[in-house]
């Protein structure tokens, strides 16, 4: 996992063949309408959405097997809870949809890292790193947030 701000994104361009395109798009995402976009066919896609995040007890941990997530706040604020790969392997799988849609939902646990990110902040989440997105910044009272979620084939 990586946690940083878009002003430092160029540090990560060489980490994966899809990162440069993803980060360049995210730097200008404030000017893009909500919706789904394919940046590099078969490799990089992004969804931009505006919503109200939720209390932590209403959110679920999830993990992916084939895709890297880059979750970036475009406006507002949101907390994300992250669990490293080794600890994710110990979590109980509640719903396994890895084969159908590259996602599994996991029983809630204590996070290794909790991070409240604001405009321009991002988290890169690699396969088998559990994450609980969409959490209200104070864990209780939802606020409006605009976020981009990039999916990059691993």
mmCIF file of C-alpha atoms in Angstrom:
data_model
loop_
_atom_site.group_PDB
_atom_site.id
_atom_site.type_symbol
_atom_site.label_atom_id
_atom_site.label_comp_id
_atom_site.label_asym_id
_atom_site.label_seq_id
_atom_site.Cartn_x
_atom_site.Cartn_y
_atom_site.Cartn_z
ATOM 1 C CA UNK A 1 0.000 0.000 0.000
ATOM 2 C CA UNK A 2 1.027 3.541 -0.672
ATOM 3 C CA UNK A 3 -0.497 6.658 0.900
ATOM 4 C CA UNK A 4 0.471 10.024 -0.541
ATOM 5 C CA UNK A 5 -0.733 13.154 -2.344
ATOM 6 C CA UNK A 6 -1.027 13.804 -6.076
ATOM 7 C CA UNK A 7 1.701 16.461 -5.903
ATOM 8 C CA UNK A 8 4.117 13.532 -5.382
ATOM 9 C CA UNK A 9 2.521 11.153 -7.888
ATOM 10 C CA UNK A 10 5.392 11.246 -10.376
ATOM 11 C CA UNK A 11 7.470 9.293 -7.831
ATOM 12 C CA UNK A 12 5.293 6.256 -8.593
ATOM 13 C CA UNK A 13 5.062 6.375 -12.403
ATOM 14 C CA UNK A 14 7.610 3.599 -12.852
ATOM 15 C CA UNK A 15 6.043 1.293 -10.224
ATOM 16 C CA UNK A 16 3.536 -0.098 -12.756
ATOM 17 C CA UNK A 17 2.908 0.415 -16.458
ATOM 18 C CA UNK A 18 -0.543 1.897 -15.778
ATOM 19 C CA UNK A 19 0.393 4.338 -13.021
ATOM 20 C CA UNK A 20 1.495 7.293 -15.163
ATOM 21 C CA UNK A 21 -1.781 7.386 -17.111
ATOM 22 C CA UNK A 22 -3.799 6.909 -13.924
ATOM 23 C CA UNK A 23 -2.074 9.672 -11.983
ATOM 24 C CA UNK A 24 -2.109 12.124 -14.894
ATOM 25 C CA UNK A 25 -5.873 11.595 -15.157
ATOM 26 C CA UNK A 26 -6.340 12.021 -11.388
ATOM 27 C CA UNK A 27 -4.448 15.329 -11.401
ATOM 28 C CA UNK A 28 -7.208 16.743 -13.633
ATOM 29 C CA UNK A 29 -10.167 14.770 -12.255
ATOM 30 C CA UNK A 30 -11.748 17.851 -10.644
ATOM 31 C CA UNK A 31 -12.682 18.929 -14.176
ATOM 32 C CA UNK A 32 -14.177 15.556 -15.188
ATOM 33 C CA UNK A 33 -17.836 14.618 -14.703
ATOM 34 C CA UNK A 34 -18.843 11.685 -12.529
ATOM 35 C CA UNK A 35 -18.877 8.453 -14.535
ATOM 36 C CA UNK A 36 -16.798 5.541 -15.812
ATOM 37 C CA UNK A 37 -13.761 6.020 -18.038
ATOM 38 C CA UNK A 38 -11.387 3.588 -19.709
ATOM 39 C CA UNK A 39 -7.960 5.191 -19.833
ATOM 40 C CA UNK A 40 -5.957 2.300 -21.278
ATOM 41 C CA UNK A 41 -8.141 -0.451 -22.786
ATOM 42 C CA UNK A 42 -7.816 -3.675 -20.827
ATOM 43 C CA UNK A 43 -5.407 -2.111 -18.312
ATOM 44 C CA UNK A 44 -6.668 1.070 -16.600
ATOM 45 C CA UNK A 45 -10.224 2.205 -15.878
ATOM 46 C CA UNK A 46 -11.630 4.758 -13.455
ATOM 47 C CA UNK A 47 -14.934 5.534 -11.792
ATOM 48 C CA UNK A 48 -15.659 9.013 -10.429
ATOM 49 C CA UNK A 49 -18.541 9.262 -8.002
ATOM 50 C CA UNK A 50 -20.053 11.760 -5.555
ATOM 51 C CA UNK A 51 -21.767 10.339 -2.460
ATOM 52 C CA UNK A 52 -22.157 10.619 1.296
ATOM 53 C CA UNK A 53 -19.780 8.351 3.181
ATOM 54 C CA UNK A 54 -21.015 6.260 6.114
ATOM 55 C CA UNK A 55 -20.358 5.354 9.723
ATOM 56 C CA UNK A 56 -17.613 2.737 10.036
ATOM 57 C CA UNK A 57 -19.998 0.055 11.300
ATOM 58 C CA UNK A 58 -21.950 0.287 8.015
ATOM 59 C CA UNK A 59 -18.873 -0.246 5.834
ATOM 60 C CA UNK A 60 -17.249 -3.507 4.757
ATOM 61 C CA UNK A 61 -13.697 -4.625 4.228
ATOM 62 C CA UNK A 62 -12.951 -5.787 0.705
ATOM 63 C CA UNK A 63 -9.961 -7.180 -1.170
ATOM 64 C CA UNK A 64 -9.132 -7.878 -4.801
ATOM 65 C CA UNK A 65 -6.967 -10.528 -6.454
ATOM 66 C CA UNK A 66 -6.293 -9.189 -9.947
ATOM 67 C CA UNK A 67 -6.603 -5.413 -9.702
ATOM 68 C CA UNK A 68 -4.751 -2.574 -8.001
ATOM 69 C CA UNK A 69 -6.983 0.183 -6.616
ATOM 70 C CA UNK A 70 -5.948 3.798 -6.526
ATOM 71 C CA UNK A 71 -8.551 5.592 -4.421
ATOM 72 C CA UNK A 72 -8.247 9.371 -4.606
ATOM 73 C CA UNK A 73 -10.373 12.042 -2.958
ATOM 74 C CA UNK A 74 -11.248 14.821 -5.403
ATOM 75 C CA UNK A 75 -13.384 16.840 -2.977
ATOM 76 C CA UNK A 76 -14.393 16.514 0.659
ATOM 77 C CA UNK A 77 -12.825 13.979 3.010
ATOM 78 C CA UNK A 78 -13.039 10.285 3.770
ATOM 79 C CA UNK A 79 -11.400 7.713 6.033
ATOM 80 C CA UNK A 80 -10.053 4.487 4.664
ATOM 81 C CA UNK A 81 -8.926 1.566 6.803
ATOM 82 C CA UNK A 82 -6.167 -0.641 5.403
ATOM 83 C CA UNK A 83 -4.844 -4.090 6.285
ATOM 84 C CA UNK A 84 -1.554 -5.446 4.932
ATOM 85 C CA UNK A 85 -1.414 -8.627 2.850
ATOM 86 C CA UNK A 86 -0.202 -10.891 5.672
ATOM 87 C CA UNK A 87 -2.997 -9.801 8.006
ATOM 88 C CA UNK A 88 -5.567 -9.947 5.182
ATOM 89 C CA UNK A 89 -4.772 -13.645 4.704
ATOM 90 C CA UNK A 90 -5.879 -14.217 8.321
ATOM 91 C CA UNK A 91 -9.258 -12.478 7.847
ATOM 92 C CA UNK A 92 -12.462 -14.450 7.495
ATOM 93 C CA UNK A 93 -14.000 -14.207 4.015
ATOM 94 C CA UNK A 94 -17.721 -13.461 4.223
ATOM 95 C CA UNK A 95 -18.456 -13.307 0.489
ATOM 96 C CA UNK A 96 -15.990 -14.663 -2.078
ATOM 97 C CA UNK A 97 -16.533 -13.226 -5.543
ATOM 98 C CA UNK A 98 -12.889 -13.294 -6.658
ATOM 99 C CA UNK A 99 -13.642 -15.425 -9.732
ATOM 100 C CA UNK A 100 -16.778 -13.545 -10.851
ATOM 101 C CA UNK A 101 -15.876 -9.912 -10.143
ATOM 102 C CA UNK A 102 -12.441 -9.821 -8.434
ATOM 103 C CA UNK A 103 -13.752 -8.933 -4.997
ATOM 104 C CA UNK A 104 -14.144 -10.606 -1.638
ATOM 105 C CA UNK A 105 -15.823 -9.080 1.379
ATOM 106 C CA UNK A 106 -14.149 -9.804 4.684
ATOM 107 C CA UNK A 107 -15.132 -9.786 8.339
ATOM 108 C CA UNK A 108 -14.320 -6.438 9.949
ATOM 109 C CA UNK A 109 -11.092 -6.265 11.911
ATOM 110 C CA UNK A 110 -8.729 -3.719 13.380
ATOM 111 C CA UNK A 111 -6.928 -1.788 10.666
ATOM 112 C CA UNK A 112 -3.153 -1.712 10.350
ATOM 113 C CA UNK A 113 -3.522 1.850 9.033
ATOM 114 C CA UNK A 114 -6.447 4.288 9.186
ATOM 115 C CA UNK A 115 -6.101 7.389 7.082
ATOM 116 C CA UNK A 116 -8.389 10.382 6.589
ATOM 117 C CA UNK A 117 -7.704 11.646 3.153
ATOM 118 C CA UNK A 118 -8.650 15.014 1.742
ATOM 119 C CA UNK A 119 -8.564 16.551 -1.714
ATOM 120 C CA UNK A 120 -5.582 15.238 -3.666
ATOM 121 C CA UNK A 121 -4.694 12.461 -1.221
ATOM 122 C CA UNK A 122 -4.661 8.892 -2.519
ATOM 123 C CA UNK A 123 -4.130 5.305 -1.440
ATOM 124 C CA UNK A 124 -2.675 2.642 -3.729
ATOM 125 C CA UNK A 125 -3.998 -0.729 -2.642
ATOM 126 C CA UNK A 126 -2.420 -3.849 -4.080
ATOM 127 C CA UNK A 127 -4.105 -7.242 -4.499
ATOM 128 C CA UNK A 128 -4.867 -9.047 -1.246
ATOM 129 C CA UNK A 129 -4.573 -5.870 0.838
ATOM 130 C CA UNK A 130 -7.922 -5.508 2.569
ATOM 131 C CA UNK A 131 -9.434 -2.057 2.682
ATOM 132 C CA UNK A 132 -12.566 -0.527 4.124
ATOM 133 C CA UNK A 133 -13.456 2.512 2.000
ATOM 134 C CA UNK A 134 -16.345 4.966 2.248
ATOM 135 C CA UNK A 135 -15.928 5.634 5.992
ATOM 136 C CA UNK A 136 -16.960 9.015 7.402
ATOM 137 C CA UNK A 137 -13.906 11.031 8.518
ATOM 138 C CA UNK A 138 -15.006 10.945 12.173
ATOM 139 C CA UNK A 139 -16.229 7.315 11.800
ATOM 140 C CA UNK A 140 -19.794 8.385 12.671
ATOM 141 C CA UNK A 141 -21.267 11.253 10.652
ATOM 142 C CA UNK A 142 -21.285 10.900 6.890
ATOM 143 C CA UNK A 143 -20.163 13.828 4.743
ATOM 144 C CA UNK A 144 -20.366 14.445 1.022
ATOM 145 C CA UNK A 145 -17.242 13.299 -0.830
ATOM 146 C CA UNK A 146 -16.191 13.124 -4.457
ATOM 147 C CA UNK A 147 -13.785 10.289 -5.153
ATOM 148 C CA UNK A 148 -12.104 8.552 -8.046
ATOM 149 C CA UNK A 149 -11.375 4.828 -7.901
ATOM 150 C CA UNK A 150 -8.892 3.646 -10.492
ATOM 151 C CA UNK A 151 -8.679 -0.073 -11.285
ATOM 152 C CA UNK A 152 -5.391 -1.234 -12.799
ATOM 153 C CA UNK A 153 -4.790 -4.785 -13.978
ATOM 154 C CA UNK A 154 -2.068 -6.367 -11.867
#
